[in-house]
Amino acid sequence: MWSNYIATSLFYGIAGVIVIFSILSVTLKNIFYSALSLIVALLGIAAIYIYLNAEFLALIQILIYIGAIMTLIIFGIMLTLKISDKTLQQHNKQQGLSFLVSGALAAILILIFIRFKTTEAVSLKAVSLADIGKELLTTYALPFEVISIILLAALIGAVVISSKDM
Amino acid sequence: MMDLPFILNFLLMCAKAAGLLGFVSISVMFLIWWERKISAHIQSRLGPMIVGWHGALQTIADTLKLLLKENIVCREADKLTFWLAPLVVFVASFLPFVAIPFSKNLIAQDLPLGLLYILAVSSVGVIGIFMAGWGSGNKYSLLGGMRTAAQIISYEIPLVLSILPIVMMTGSLSMNTIIGAQKNVWFICYQPIAFLIYFISAIAEVNRAPFDIAEAESELVAGFHTEYSGMKFSMFFLAEYTNMFVVSVIATTLFLGGWQGPLLPGIAWFLLKVYFLIFVMMWIRWTFPRLRVDQLMDFAWKFLMPLAFLNILVTALVMALIK
């Protein structure tokens, strides 16, 4: 009974951390602090994955989102001018449009969660690495390849943009 | 009443963490003394000789000095980031110890995804370096932090790619399973190129010469930790040597058969192999000159990465043919 209580409070603790730091990451005036808050929020999501027995996903989350993507975002921040200026502007004038987009996304997500009802609890088993690999190369081979092509296109695009004087 | 196993489990976890922390501190103290002795002998000096036998207690004296030093925070520094950065760097270097197999049963937790776990948690350290560089409010620190980040991102790719063939051969990410697969032949015999790529990338990952452009003294004063002093500086120092230990542990586990060996107990073989690899890293540091930034990047992207990809392809081909 106690372990149940601890598990529940742990979940709400992690969820609270994610919500608070996500809000901080879009409201803080200092853009470097925003990036750091986003890192904490992403770590919280990794913790949720571990809570749901998806260790592989959690580790990939840390490796890719924090180890690679956030590092690149901070790198980008540092390469912007006046980085030592503590009041770097991080808002632009498109608040109406962004409100529309994020509002629509939230509405869709809420609709999905209302419609999605299971009568029995979904069993959460740890999936083995070999199974993930097999599924990726058989059942999900097409999406896997499509994602690869998108990434390749992004890579070539980045090279073209960065070498203007080619 | 809280159920007993939970409390016991919790206490056990705390005990393991404390034990590992103790081991890390002692090991780092030894490594610092060792590095000073090795560098001294390579340069025809004696190194520390006064405190203890051949200066063996020198590091303890230095640690006490660092503890007693004034804690200086510059006026331009961002207090919170400046304060947190050494913690982030050290925690990221300490977390991998959970999955390190010291001997057959001496492992805090044999995670099924141990190797991936070590790679994932140690990749967080670069954020701490960024925080230190930015938080110091000093352009040398900022430049050092950015160079470090560029270097770590670049070399992480060949590093992970060089590990892949081993994972392909064993079909597992658990440290103990990988060691078990090397009962007869060490993987360095099958994968010498992977070992070389891994070792070169690992030296770059821990920012040591010839890849230490992140703290090139002649250009950047001391890189991202220029403004740090006292206890906070020693945290960075501790993290650097801990990282050296961790990358050597991965090399030992993946390529040198881990704790396996004749006669001596597992832990002795493990420490012998790990400290030997660390010795090689120190040897390289004190005999090679530092690379230029562009040379460093070219080497990672145009040489190591294609080679690592080729190695994966050849390994896959041979595996398919044998089957």
Tab-separated table of C-alpha atoms in Angstrom:
chain	number	residue	atom	x	y	z
A	1	MET	CA	0.000	0.000	0.000
A	2	TRP	CA	2.825	2.361	0.924
A	3	SER	CA	4.749	1.577	-2.236
A	4	ASN	CA	1.612	2.415	-4.214
A	5	TYR	CA	1.385	5.754	-2.467
A	6	ILE	CA	5.044	6.473	-3.138
A	7	ALA	CA	4.632	5.533	-6.813
A	8	THR	CA	1.665	7.869	-7.236
A	9	SER	CA	3.324	10.789	-5.502
A	10	LEU	CA	6.455	10.179	-7.570
A	11	PHE	CA	4.405	10.416	-10.747
A	12	TYR	CA	2.780	13.692	-9.712
A	13	GLY	CA	6.147	15.024	-8.579
A	14	ILE	CA	7.722	14.324	-11.959
A	15	ALA	CA	4.680	15.649	-13.814
A	16	GLY	CA	4.807	18.840	-11.730
A	17	VAL	CA	8.485	19.332	-12.546
A	18	ILE	CA	7.776	18.899	-16.278
A	19	VAL	CA	4.894	21.387	-16.250
A	20	ILE	CA	6.706	24.018	-14.186
A	21	PHE	CA	9.914	23.905	-16.196
A	22	SER	CA	8.075	23.821	-19.526
A	23	ILE	CA	6.252	27.011	-18.553
A	24	LEU	CA	9.526	28.533	-17.350
A	25	SER	CA	11.231	27.708	-20.626
A	26	VAL	CA	8.759	29.822	-22.595
A	27	THR	CA	8.295	32.651	-20.092
A	28	LEU	CA	11.808	33.378	-18.791
A	29	LYS	CA	13.376	36.559	-20.127
A	30	ASN	CA	16.892	35.126	-20.268
A	31	ILE	CA	17.209	32.841	-23.282
A	32	PHE	CA	20.014	30.750	-21.751
A	33	TYR	CA	17.832	30.071	-18.706
A	34	SER	CA	15.026	29.054	-21.067
A	35	ALA	CA	17.288	26.441	-22.617
A	36	LEU	CA	18.303	25.131	-19.189
A	37	SER	CA	14.635	24.881	-18.112
A	38	LEU	CA	13.880	22.943	-21.266
A	39	ILE	CA	16.657	20.500	-20.331
A	40	VAL	CA	15.063	19.908	-16.922
A	41	ALA	CA	11.659	19.388	-18.579
A	42	LEU	CA	13.155	16.847	-21.014
A	43	LEU	CA	14.867	15.039	-18.130
A	44	GLY	CA	11.458	14.858	-16.448
A	45	ILE	CA	10.021	13.225	-19.559
A	46	ALA	CA	12.856	10.679	-19.461
A	47	ALA	CA	11.904	10.002	-15.840
A	48	ILE	CA	8.290	9.404	-16.909
A	49	TYR	CA	9.531	6.878	-19.486
A	50	ILE	CA	11.460	5.029	-16.786
A	51	TYR	CA	8.345	5.151	-14.596
A	52	LEU	CA	6.460	3.438	-17.464
A	53	ASN	CA	9.134	0.721	-17.830
A	54	ALA	CA	10.372	2.085	-21.152
A	55	GLU	CA	14.069	2.262	-20.221
A	56	PHE	CA	15.277	2.206	-23.812
A	57	LEU	CA	13.141	5.186	-24.734
A	58	ALA	CA	14.280	7.036	-21.607
A	59	LEU	CA	17.963	6.546	-22.393
A	60	ILE	CA	17.469	7.533	-26.031
A	61	GLN	CA	15.583	10.598	-24.793
A	62	ILE	CA	18.573	11.644	-22.696
A	63	LEU	CA	21.145	10.759	-25.358
A	64	ILE	CA	19.412	12.521	-28.244
A	65	TYR	CA	17.372	15.317	-26.714
A	66	ILE	CA	19.760	16.419	-23.999
A	67	GLY	CA	23.096	15.124	-25.289
A	68	ALA	CA	22.610	16.261	-28.869
A	69	ILE	CA	19.653	18.555	-29.564
A	70	MET	CA	19.893	20.729	-26.455
A	71	THR	CA	23.651	20.954	-26.896
A	72	LEU	CA	23.069	22.252	-30.427
A	73	ILE	CA	20.404	24.701	-29.229
A	74	ILE	CA	22.759	26.121	-26.602
A	75	PHE	CA	25.487	26.211	-29.220
A	76	GLY	CA	23.161	28.247	-31.414
A	77	ILE	CA	22.375	30.599	-28.524
A	78	MET	CA	26.065	31.124	-27.851
A	79	LEU	CA	26.749	31.947	-31.497
A	80	THR	CA	24.119	34.695	-31.523
A	81	LEU	CA	25.295	38.235	-31.061
A	82	LYS	CA	25.260	39.942	-27.672
A	83	ILE	CA	25.031	36.678	-25.788
A	84	SER	CA	26.568	38.284	-22.706
A	85	ASP	CA	23.712	40.785	-22.798
A	86	LYS	CA	21.367	39.378	-20.162
A	87	THR	CA	18.217	40.822	-21.729
A	88	LEU	CA	18.367	39.066	-25.086
A	89	GLN	CA	14.912	39.245	-26.672
A	90	GLN	CA	13.339	35.805	-26.964
A	91	HIS	CA	9.793	36.808	-27.978
A	92	ASN	CA	8.594	37.885	-31.401
A	93	LYS	CA	5.426	39.562	-32.643
A	94	GLN	CA	3.586	36.434	-33.776
A	95	GLN	CA	1.778	35.653	-30.556
A	96	GLY	CA	-1.666	35.342	-32.181
A	97	LEU	CA	-0.530	32.785	-34.741
A	98	SER	CA	1.427	30.704	-32.228
A	99	PHE	CA	-1.559	30.769	-29.860
A	100	LEU	CA	-3.711	29.392	-32.679
A	101	VAL	CA	-1.276	26.577	-33.529
A	102	SER	CA	-0.606	25.482	-29.955
A	103	GLY	CA	-4.296	25.797	-29.092
A	104	ALA	CA	-5.238	23.540	-32.008
A	105	LEU	CA	-2.610	20.984	-30.973
A	106	ALA	CA	-3.864	21.024	-27.376
A	107	ALA	CA	-7.475	20.582	-28.587
A	108	ILE	CA	-6.530	17.578	-30.727
A	109	LEU	CA	-4.600	15.969	-27.858
A	110	ILE	CA	-7.463	16.524	-25.403
A	111	LEU	CA	-9.939	15.042	-27.914
A	112	ILE	CA	-7.752	11.973	-28.388
A	113	PHE	CA	-7.445	11.405	-24.650
A	114	ILE	CA	-11.194	11.769	-24.150
A	115	ARG	CA	-11.998	9.314	-26.965
A	116	PHE	CA	-9.297	6.836	-25.978
A	117	LYS	CA	-10.830	4.632	-23.303
A	118	THR	CA	-9.600	1.195	-22.321
A	119	THR	CA	-11.651	-1.064	-20.127
A	120	GLU	CA	-8.598	-2.949	-18.874
A	121	ALA	CA	-5.246	-1.651	-17.781
A	122	VAL	CA	-2.673	-1.828	-20.543
A	123	SER	CA	0.067	-4.179	-19.440
A	124	LEU	CA	3.443	-2.483	-19.368
A	125	LYS	CA	6.157	-4.972	-20.134
A	126	ALA	CA	9.723	-4.022	-20.791
A	127	VAL	CA	10.364	-4.534	-24.511
A	128	SER	CA	13.698	-6.081	-25.350
A	129	LEU	CA	16.177	-4.304	-27.554
A	130	ALA	CA	16.219	-7.169	-30.076
A	131	ASP	CA	12.432	-6.868	-30.513
A	132	ILE	CA	12.683	-3.128	-31.158
A	133	GLY	CA	15.371	-3.742	-33.779
A	134	LYS	CA	13.379	-6.484	-35.519
A	135	GLU	CA	10.188	-4.428	-35.613
A	136	LEU	CA	12.029	-1.417	-36.996
A	137	LEU	CA	13.471	-3.406	-39.902
A	138	THR	CA	10.374	-5.489	-40.714
A	139	THR	CA	6.958	-4.089	-39.685
A	140	TYR	CA	8.033	-0.469	-39.579
A	141	ALA	CA	10.623	-0.563	-42.359
A	142	LEU	CA	8.813	2.021	-44.506
A	143	PRO	CA	8.438	4.776	-41.849
A	144	PHE	CA	12.010	4.045	-40.778
A	145	GLU	CA	13.315	4.603	-44.314
A	146	VAL	CA	11.146	7.706	-44.821
A	147	ILE	CA	12.578	9.238	-41.647
A	148	SER	CA	16.088	8.400	-42.860
A	149	ILE	CA	15.451	10.221	-46.143
A	150	ILE	CA	14.060	13.268	-44.329
A	151	LEU	CA	17.129	13.360	-42.103
A	152	LEU	CA	19.427	13.004	-45.104
A	153	ALA	CA	17.639	15.876	-46.846
A	154	ALA	CA	18.001	18.008	-43.700
A	155	LEU	CA	21.694	17.150	-43.545
A	156	ILE	CA	22.310	18.137	-47.169
A	157	GLY	CA	20.242	21.298	-46.663
A	158	ALA	CA	22.344	22.279	-43.653
A	159	VAL	CA	25.544	21.818	-45.626
A	160	VAL	CA	24.206	23.909	-48.514
A	161	ILE	CA	23.034	26.728	-46.232
A	162	SER	CA	26.275	26.850	-44.267
A	163	SER	CA	28.527	26.923	-47.349
A	164	LYS	CA	27.149	29.983	-49.161
A	165	ASP	CA	30.334	30.650	-51.079
A	166	MET	CA	30.425	27.201	-52.633
B	1	MET	CA	4.114	1.166	8.438
B	2	MET	CA	6.371	1.357	5.455
B	3	ASP	CA	7.210	-2.076	4.119
B	4	LEU	CA	10.649	-3.261	5.079
B	5	PRO	CA	12.069	-4.294	1.674
B	6	PHE	CA	11.646	-0.747	0.431
B	7	ILE	CA	13.681	0.727	3.291
B	8	LEU	CA	16.295	-2.005	2.974
B	9	ASN	CA	16.525	-1.427	-0.756
B	10	PHE	CA	16.896	2.282	-0.217
B	11	LEU	CA	19.624	1.831	2.388
B	12	LEU	CA	21.420	-0.614	0.108
B	13	MET	CA	21.324	1.910	-2.725
B	14	CYS	CA	22.740	4.611	-0.446
B	15	ALA	CA	25.507	2.265	0.732
B	16	LYS	CA	26.451	1.370	-2.846
B	17	ALA	CA	26.516	5.026	-3.880
B	18	ALA	CA	28.670	5.934	-0.873
B	19	GLY	CA	31.059	3.084	-1.621
B	20	LEU	CA	31.403	4.128	-5.246
B	21	LEU	CA	31.942	7.763	-4.257
B	22	GLY	CA	34.704	6.685	-1.880
B	23	PHE	CA	36.331	4.599	-4.598
B	24	VAL	CA	36.132	7.480	-7.088
B	25	SER	CA	37.778	9.947	-4.689
B	26	ILE	CA	40.644	7.618	-3.804
B	27	SER	CA	41.137	6.570	-7.417
B	28	VAL	CA	41.252	10.181	-8.608
B	29	MET	CA	43.763	11.116	-5.882
B	30	PHE	CA	45.980	8.269	-7.045
B	31	LEU	CA	45.567	9.227	-10.722
B	32	ILE	CA	46.550	12.854	-10.131
B	33	TRP	CA	49.711	11.814	-8.321
B	34	TRP	CA	50.424	9.260	-11.035
B	35	GLU	CA	49.975	11.756	-13.832
B	36	ARG	CA	52.354	14.182	-12.134
B	37	LYS	CA	54.964	11.457	-11.706
B	38	ILE	CA	54.594	10.220	-15.297
B	39	SER	CA	54.774	13.711	-16.775
B	40	ALA	CA	57.799	14.452	-14.631
B	41	HIS	CA	59.670	11.341	-15.702
B	42	ILE	CA	58.812	11.907	-19.373
B	43	GLN	CA	60.319	15.386	-19.025
B	44	SER	CA	63.386	14.118	-17.085
B	45	ARG	CA	62.200	15.581	-13.781
B	46	LEU	CA	61.381	13.900	-10.489
B	47	GLY	CA	57.978	15.475	-9.845
B	48	PRO	CA	56.584	15.732	-6.296
B	49	MET	CA	59.082	14.187	-3.845
B	50	ILE	CA	58.650	15.930	-0.489
B	51	VAL	CA	55.241	14.896	0.906
B	52	GLY	CA	55.295	11.177	1.682
B	53	TRP	CA	57.139	8.429	-0.198
B	54	HIS	CA	58.001	9.861	-3.624
B	55	GLY	CA	55.333	12.503	-3.047
B	56	ALA	CA	52.548	9.944	-2.637
B	57	LEU	CA	50.662	12.187	-0.201
B	58	GLN	CA	51.030	15.295	-2.369
B	59	THR	CA	47.461	15.071	-3.702
B	60	ILE	CA	46.035	14.940	-0.175
B	61	ALA	CA	47.961	18.087	0.711
B	62	ASP	CA	46.723	19.759	-2.486
B	63	THR	CA	43.134	18.723	-1.794
B	64	LEU	CA	43.312	20.267	1.681
B	65	LYS	CA	44.719	23.430	0.163
B	66	LEU	CA	41.891	23.575	-2.397
B	67	LEU	CA	39.303	23.041	0.343
B	68	LEU	CA	40.661	25.931	2.382
B	69	LYS	CA	40.932	28.349	-0.534
B	70	GLU	CA	38.739	31.405	-0.834
B	71	ASN	CA	35.631	30.943	-2.956
B	72	ILE	CA	35.856	33.637	-5.626
B	73	VAL	CA	32.815	34.549	-7.737
B	74	CYS	CA	33.382	37.298	-10.280
B	75	ARG	CA	31.136	40.327	-10.477
B	76	GLU	CA	30.045	39.600	-14.060
B	77	ALA	CA	29.276	35.945	-13.334
B	78	ASP	CA	25.752	34.585	-13.417
B	79	LYS	CA	25.610	33.304	-9.825
B	80	LEU	CA	23.168	30.410	-10.195
B	81	THR	CA	24.676	28.957	-13.380
B	82	PHE	CA	28.201	29.490	-12.073
B	83	TRP	CA	27.309	27.587	-8.915
B	84	LEU	CA	25.457	24.719	-10.593
B	85	ALA	CA	27.920	24.008	-13.426
B	86	PRO	CA	30.555	22.034	-11.450
B	87	LEU	CA	27.774	19.942	-9.902
B	88	VAL	CA	26.277	19.048	-13.298
B	89	VAL	CA	29.699	18.126	-14.679
B	90	PHE	CA	30.611	15.975	-11.697
B	91	VAL	CA	27.247	14.211	-11.394
B	92	ALA	CA	27.336	13.344	-15.099
B	93	SER	CA	30.784	11.831	-14.677
B	94	PHE	CA	29.777	9.890	-11.554
B	95	LEU	CA	26.451	8.422	-12.771
B	96	PRO	CA	28.033	5.843	-15.169
B	97	PHE	CA	29.515	4.025	-12.154
B	98	VAL	CA	26.129	2.416	-11.519
B	99	ALA	CA	26.628	0.079	-14.494
B	100	ILE	CA	30.381	-0.520	-14.248
B	101	PRO	CA	31.323	-4.169	-13.634
B	102	PHE	CA	34.344	-4.187	-11.302
B	103	SER	CA	34.290	-7.997	-11.186
B	104	LYS	CA	31.829	-10.822	-11.702
B	105	ASN	CA	29.472	-9.832	-8.892
B	106	LEU	CA	30.860	-6.448	-7.969
B	107	ILE	CA	28.508	-4.264	-9.973
B	108	ALA	CA	26.038	-1.809	-8.485
B	109	GLN	CA	23.296	-2.761	-10.941
B	110	ASP	CA	23.716	-4.931	-14.037
B	111	LEU	CA	21.355	-2.941	-16.259
B	112	PRO	CA	20.191	-4.732	-19.416
B	113	LEU	CA	20.940	-1.509	-21.304
B	114	GLY	CA	24.086	-0.731	-19.324
B	115	LEU	CA	26.247	0.435	-22.218
B	116	LEU	CA	23.560	2.765	-23.556
B	117	TYR	CA	22.989	4.064	-20.023
B	118	ILE	CA	26.670	4.952	-19.630
B	119	LEU	CA	26.730	6.734	-22.996
B	120	ALA	CA	23.491	8.597	-22.248
B	121	VAL	CA	24.284	9.909	-18.774
B	122	SER	CA	27.828	10.910	-19.620
B	123	SER	CA	26.541	12.982	-22.556
B	124	VAL	CA	24.844	15.336	-20.064
B	125	GLY	CA	28.232	16.604	-18.863
B	126	VAL	CA	28.634	18.885	-21.865
B	127	ILE	CA	25.659	20.939	-20.608
B	128	GLY	CA	27.610	21.598	-17.417
B	129	ILE	CA	30.603	22.769	-19.447
B	130	PHE	CA	28.310	25.151	-21.342
B	131	MET	CA	26.931	26.449	-18.049
B	132	ALA	CA	30.440	27.015	-16.717
B	133	GLY	CA	31.517	28.828	-19.877
B	134	TRP	CA	28.447	31.017	-20.051
B	135	GLY	CA	28.024	31.569	-16.314
B	136	SER	CA	31.564	32.843	-15.804
B	137	GLY	CA	30.850	35.993	-17.796
B	138	ASN	CA	34.310	35.819	-19.348
B	139	LYS	CA	35.037	35.550	-23.051
B	140	TYR	CA	37.829	32.999	-22.619
B	141	SER	CA	35.510	30.763	-20.627
B	142	LEU	CA	32.776	31.161	-23.234
B	143	LEU	CA	35.156	30.339	-26.095
B	144	GLY	CA	36.532	27.362	-24.187
B	145	GLY	CA	33.026	26.091	-23.476
B	146	MET	CA	32.017	26.393	-27.112
B	147	ARG	CA	35.142	24.646	-28.338
B	148	THR	CA	34.559	21.829	-25.884
B	149	ALA	CA	30.986	21.421	-27.025
B	150	ALA	CA	31.937	21.350	-30.709
B	151	GLN	CA	34.602	18.776	-29.971
B	152	ILE	CA	32.424	16.553	-27.810
B	153	ILE	CA	29.544	16.555	-30.312
B	154	SER	CA	31.913	15.710	-33.180
B	155	TYR	CA	33.756	12.898	-31.450
B	156	GLU	CA	30.685	11.356	-29.872
B	157	ILE	CA	29.632	10.137	-33.339
B	158	PRO	CA	32.738	8.017	-34.157
B	159	LEU	CA	32.772	6.904	-30.508
B	160	VAL	CA	29.265	5.454	-30.650
B	161	LEU	CA	29.817	4.081	-34.176
B	162	SER	CA	32.954	2.256	-33.024
B	163	ILE	CA	30.992	0.578	-30.228
B	164	LEU	CA	28.248	-0.646	-32.603
B	165	PRO	CA	30.181	-3.628	-34.107
B	166	ILE	CA	30.663	-5.042	-30.596
B	167	VAL	CA	26.945	-4.679	-29.887
B	168	MET	CA	26.209	-6.350	-33.234
B	169	MET	CA	28.481	-9.279	-32.378
B	170	THR	CA	27.108	-9.856	-28.883
B	171	GLY	CA	23.529	-8.736	-29.504
B	172	SER	CA	23.419	-7.191	-26.052
B	173	LEU	CA	24.010	-3.894	-24.271
B	174	SER	CA	24.538	-5.448	-20.854
B	175	MET	CA	28.101	-4.980	-19.643
B	176	ASN	CA	28.318	-8.447	-18.077
B	177	THR	CA	26.986	-10.208	-21.199
B	178	ILE	CA	29.546	-8.422	-23.359
B	179	ILE	CA	32.319	-9.487	-20.984
B	180	GLY	CA	30.977	-13.064	-20.965
B	181	ALA	CA	31.166	-13.183	-24.772
B	182	GLN	CA	34.921	-12.587	-24.566
B	183	LYS	CA	35.678	-15.661	-22.499
B	184	ASN	CA	38.115	-17.105	-25.042
B	185	VAL	CA	39.149	-14.244	-27.314
B	186	TRP	CA	39.156	-10.549	-26.491
B	187	PHE	CA	37.199	-8.430	-28.942
B	188	ILE	CA	40.285	-6.330	-29.661
B	189	CYS	CA	41.485	-9.279	-31.799
B	190	TYR	CA	38.312	-9.181	-33.926
B	191	GLN	CA	37.901	-5.407	-33.909
B	192	PRO	CA	41.311	-3.704	-33.753
B	193	ILE	CA	40.119	-0.782	-35.899
B	194	ALA	CA	37.065	-0.241	-33.720
B	195	PHE	CA	39.337	-0.196	-30.670
B	196	LEU	CA	41.612	2.439	-32.216
B	197	ILE	CA	38.663	4.623	-33.273
B	198	TYR	CA	37.139	4.262	-29.817
B	199	PHE	CA	40.348	5.102	-28.004
B	200	ILE	CA	41.109	8.181	-30.133
B	201	SER	CA	37.539	9.465	-29.792
B	202	ALA	CA	37.581	8.767	-26.061
B	203	ILE	CA	40.700	10.883	-25.574
B	204	ALA	CA	38.925	13.682	-27.457
B	205	GLU	CA	35.756	13.170	-25.395
B	206	VAL	CA	37.611	13.744	-22.133
B	207	ASN	CA	39.418	16.795	-23.586
B	208	ARG	CA	42.949	15.602	-23.117
B	209	ALA	CA	46.002	16.429	-25.207
B	210	PRO	CA	46.488	16.162	-28.172
B	211	PHE	CA	42.791	17.100	-28.290
B	212	ASP	CA	42.747	19.650	-25.461
B	213	ILE	CA	41.918	22.740	-27.526
B	214	ALA	CA	39.107	23.339	-25.038
B	215	GLU	CA	41.580	24.507	-22.443
B	216	ALA	CA	44.554	25.369	-24.608
B	217	GLU	CA	46.554	27.363	-22.074
B	218	SER	CA	48.398	29.422	-24.646
B	219	GLU	CA	45.185	30.630	-26.327
B	220	LEU	CA	42.398	30.463	-23.770
B	221	VAL	CA	44.060	30.807	-20.326
B	222	ALA	CA	42.325	27.656	-19.062
B	223	GLY	CA	39.114	27.349	-21.039
B	224	PHE	CA	35.735	26.962	-19.407
B	225	HIS	CA	37.051	26.757	-15.835
B	226	THR	CA	39.228	29.881	-15.986
B	227	GLU	CA	37.192	31.697	-13.319
B	228	TYR	CA	36.793	28.769	-10.961
B	229	SER	CA	38.789	28.389	-7.775
B	230	GLY	CA	38.879	26.300	-4.626
B	231	MET	CA	36.308	23.577	-4.150
B	232	LYS	CA	34.427	24.309	-7.395
B	233	PHE	CA	37.630	24.000	-9.407
B	234	SER	CA	38.423	20.702	-7.725
B	235	MET	CA	34.995	19.406	-8.810
B	236	PHE	CA	35.967	19.977	-12.442
B	237	PHE	CA	39.301	18.318	-11.796
B	238	LEU	CA	37.595	15.352	-10.141
B	239	ALA	CA	35.179	15.074	-13.074
B	240	GLU	CA	37.997	15.100	-15.635
B	241	TYR	CA	39.824	12.209	-14.003
B	242	THR	CA	36.578	10.342	-13.337
B	243	ASN	CA	35.725	10.656	-17.035
B	244	MET	CA	39.133	9.233	-17.933
B	245	PHE	CA	38.400	6.301	-15.682
B	246	VAL	CA	34.961	5.756	-17.225
B	247	VAL	CA	36.121	5.777	-20.859
B	248	SER	CA	38.930	3.374	-19.945
B	249	VAL	CA	36.387	1.136	-18.249
B	250	ILE	CA	34.258	1.037	-21.406
B	251	ALA	CA	37.346	0.187	-23.491
B	252	THR	CA	38.313	-2.558	-21.037
B	253	THR	CA	34.811	-4.005	-20.996
B	254	LEU	CA	34.238	-3.912	-24.749
B	255	PHE	CA	37.661	-4.798	-26.101
B	256	LEU	CA	39.892	-6.223	-23.373
B	257	GLY	CA	37.650	-8.833	-21.758
B	258	GLY	CA	36.696	-6.819	-18.670
B	259	TRP	CA	37.524	-8.450	-15.351
B	260	GLN	CA	38.448	-11.802	-16.915
B	261	GLY	CA	41.982	-13.143	-16.614
B	262	PRO	CA	43.951	-16.044	-15.166
B	263	LEU	CA	45.105	-16.460	-11.540
B	264	LEU	CA	44.357	-13.020	-10.099
B	265	PRO	CA	40.831	-12.154	-8.872
B	266	GLY	CA	38.514	-10.269	-11.231
B	267	ILE	CA	38.846	-6.888	-9.560
B	268	ALA	CA	42.643	-7.001	-9.844
B	269	TRP	CA	42.522	-7.736	-13.575
B	270	PHE	CA	39.892	-5.070	-14.064
B	271	LEU	CA	41.905	-2.371	-12.294
B	272	LEU	CA	45.147	-3.443	-13.991
B	273	LYS	CA	43.623	-3.111	-17.469
B	274	VAL	CA	41.839	0.162	-16.695
B	275	TYR	CA	44.903	1.795	-15.138
B	276	PHE	CA	47.045	0.586	-18.018
B	277	LEU	CA	44.741	2.329	-20.505
B	278	ILE	CA	44.801	5.477	-18.369
B	279	PHE	CA	48.598	5.249	-18.368
B	280	VAL	CA	48.556	5.120	-22.189
B	281	MET	CA	46.326	8.214	-22.238
B	282	MET	CA	48.786	10.072	-19.979
B	283	TRP	CA	51.704	8.878	-22.073
B	284	ILE	CA	50.010	10.275	-25.206
B	285	ARG	CA	49.254	13.553	-23.452
B	286	TRP	CA	52.849	14.235	-22.523
B	287	THR	CA	54.410	13.190	-25.846
B	288	PHE	CA	52.182	14.667	-28.574
B	289	PRO	CA	51.650	18.343	-29.437
B	290	ARG	CA	48.175	19.872	-29.492
B	291	LEU	CA	46.143	19.844	-32.721
B	292	ARG	CA	44.647	22.937	-34.325
B	293	VAL	CA	40.860	23.387	-34.204
B	294	ASP	CA	40.303	22.730	-37.922
B	295	GLN	CA	42.640	19.696	-37.919
B	296	LEU	CA	40.698	18.278	-35.009
B	297	MET	CA	37.327	18.659	-36.743
B	298	ASP	CA	38.623	17.361	-40.088
B	299	PHE	CA	40.043	14.296	-38.398
B	300	ALA	CA	36.739	13.434	-36.708
B	301	TRP	CA	34.404	14.092	-39.650
B	302	LYS	CA	36.516	13.168	-42.664
B	303	PHE	CA	38.578	10.293	-41.348
B	304	LEU	CA	37.247	8.646	-38.170
B	305	MET	CA	33.571	8.709	-39.118
B	306	PRO	CA	33.850	7.120	-42.606
B	307	LEU	CA	36.258	4.559	-41.169
B	308	ALA	CA	33.812	3.677	-38.408
B	309	PHE	CA	30.986	3.280	-40.944
B	310	LEU	CA	33.184	1.059	-43.107
B	311	ASN	CA	34.038	-1.028	-40.070
B	312	ILE	CA	30.326	-1.539	-39.310
B	313	LEU	CA	29.646	-2.575	-42.930
B	314	VAL	CA	32.539	-5.053	-43.003
B	315	THR	CA	31.509	-6.508	-39.650
B	316	ALA	CA	27.918	-6.947	-40.842
B	317	LEU	CA	29.124	-8.556	-44.079
B	318	VAL	CA	31.403	-11.019	-42.277
B	319	MET	CA	28.657	-11.849	-39.777
B	320	ALA	CA	26.217	-12.519	-42.630
B	321	LEU	CA	28.759	-14.706	-44.453
B	322	ILE	CA	29.585	-16.775	-41.364
B	323	LYS	CA	25.910	-17.405	-40.770
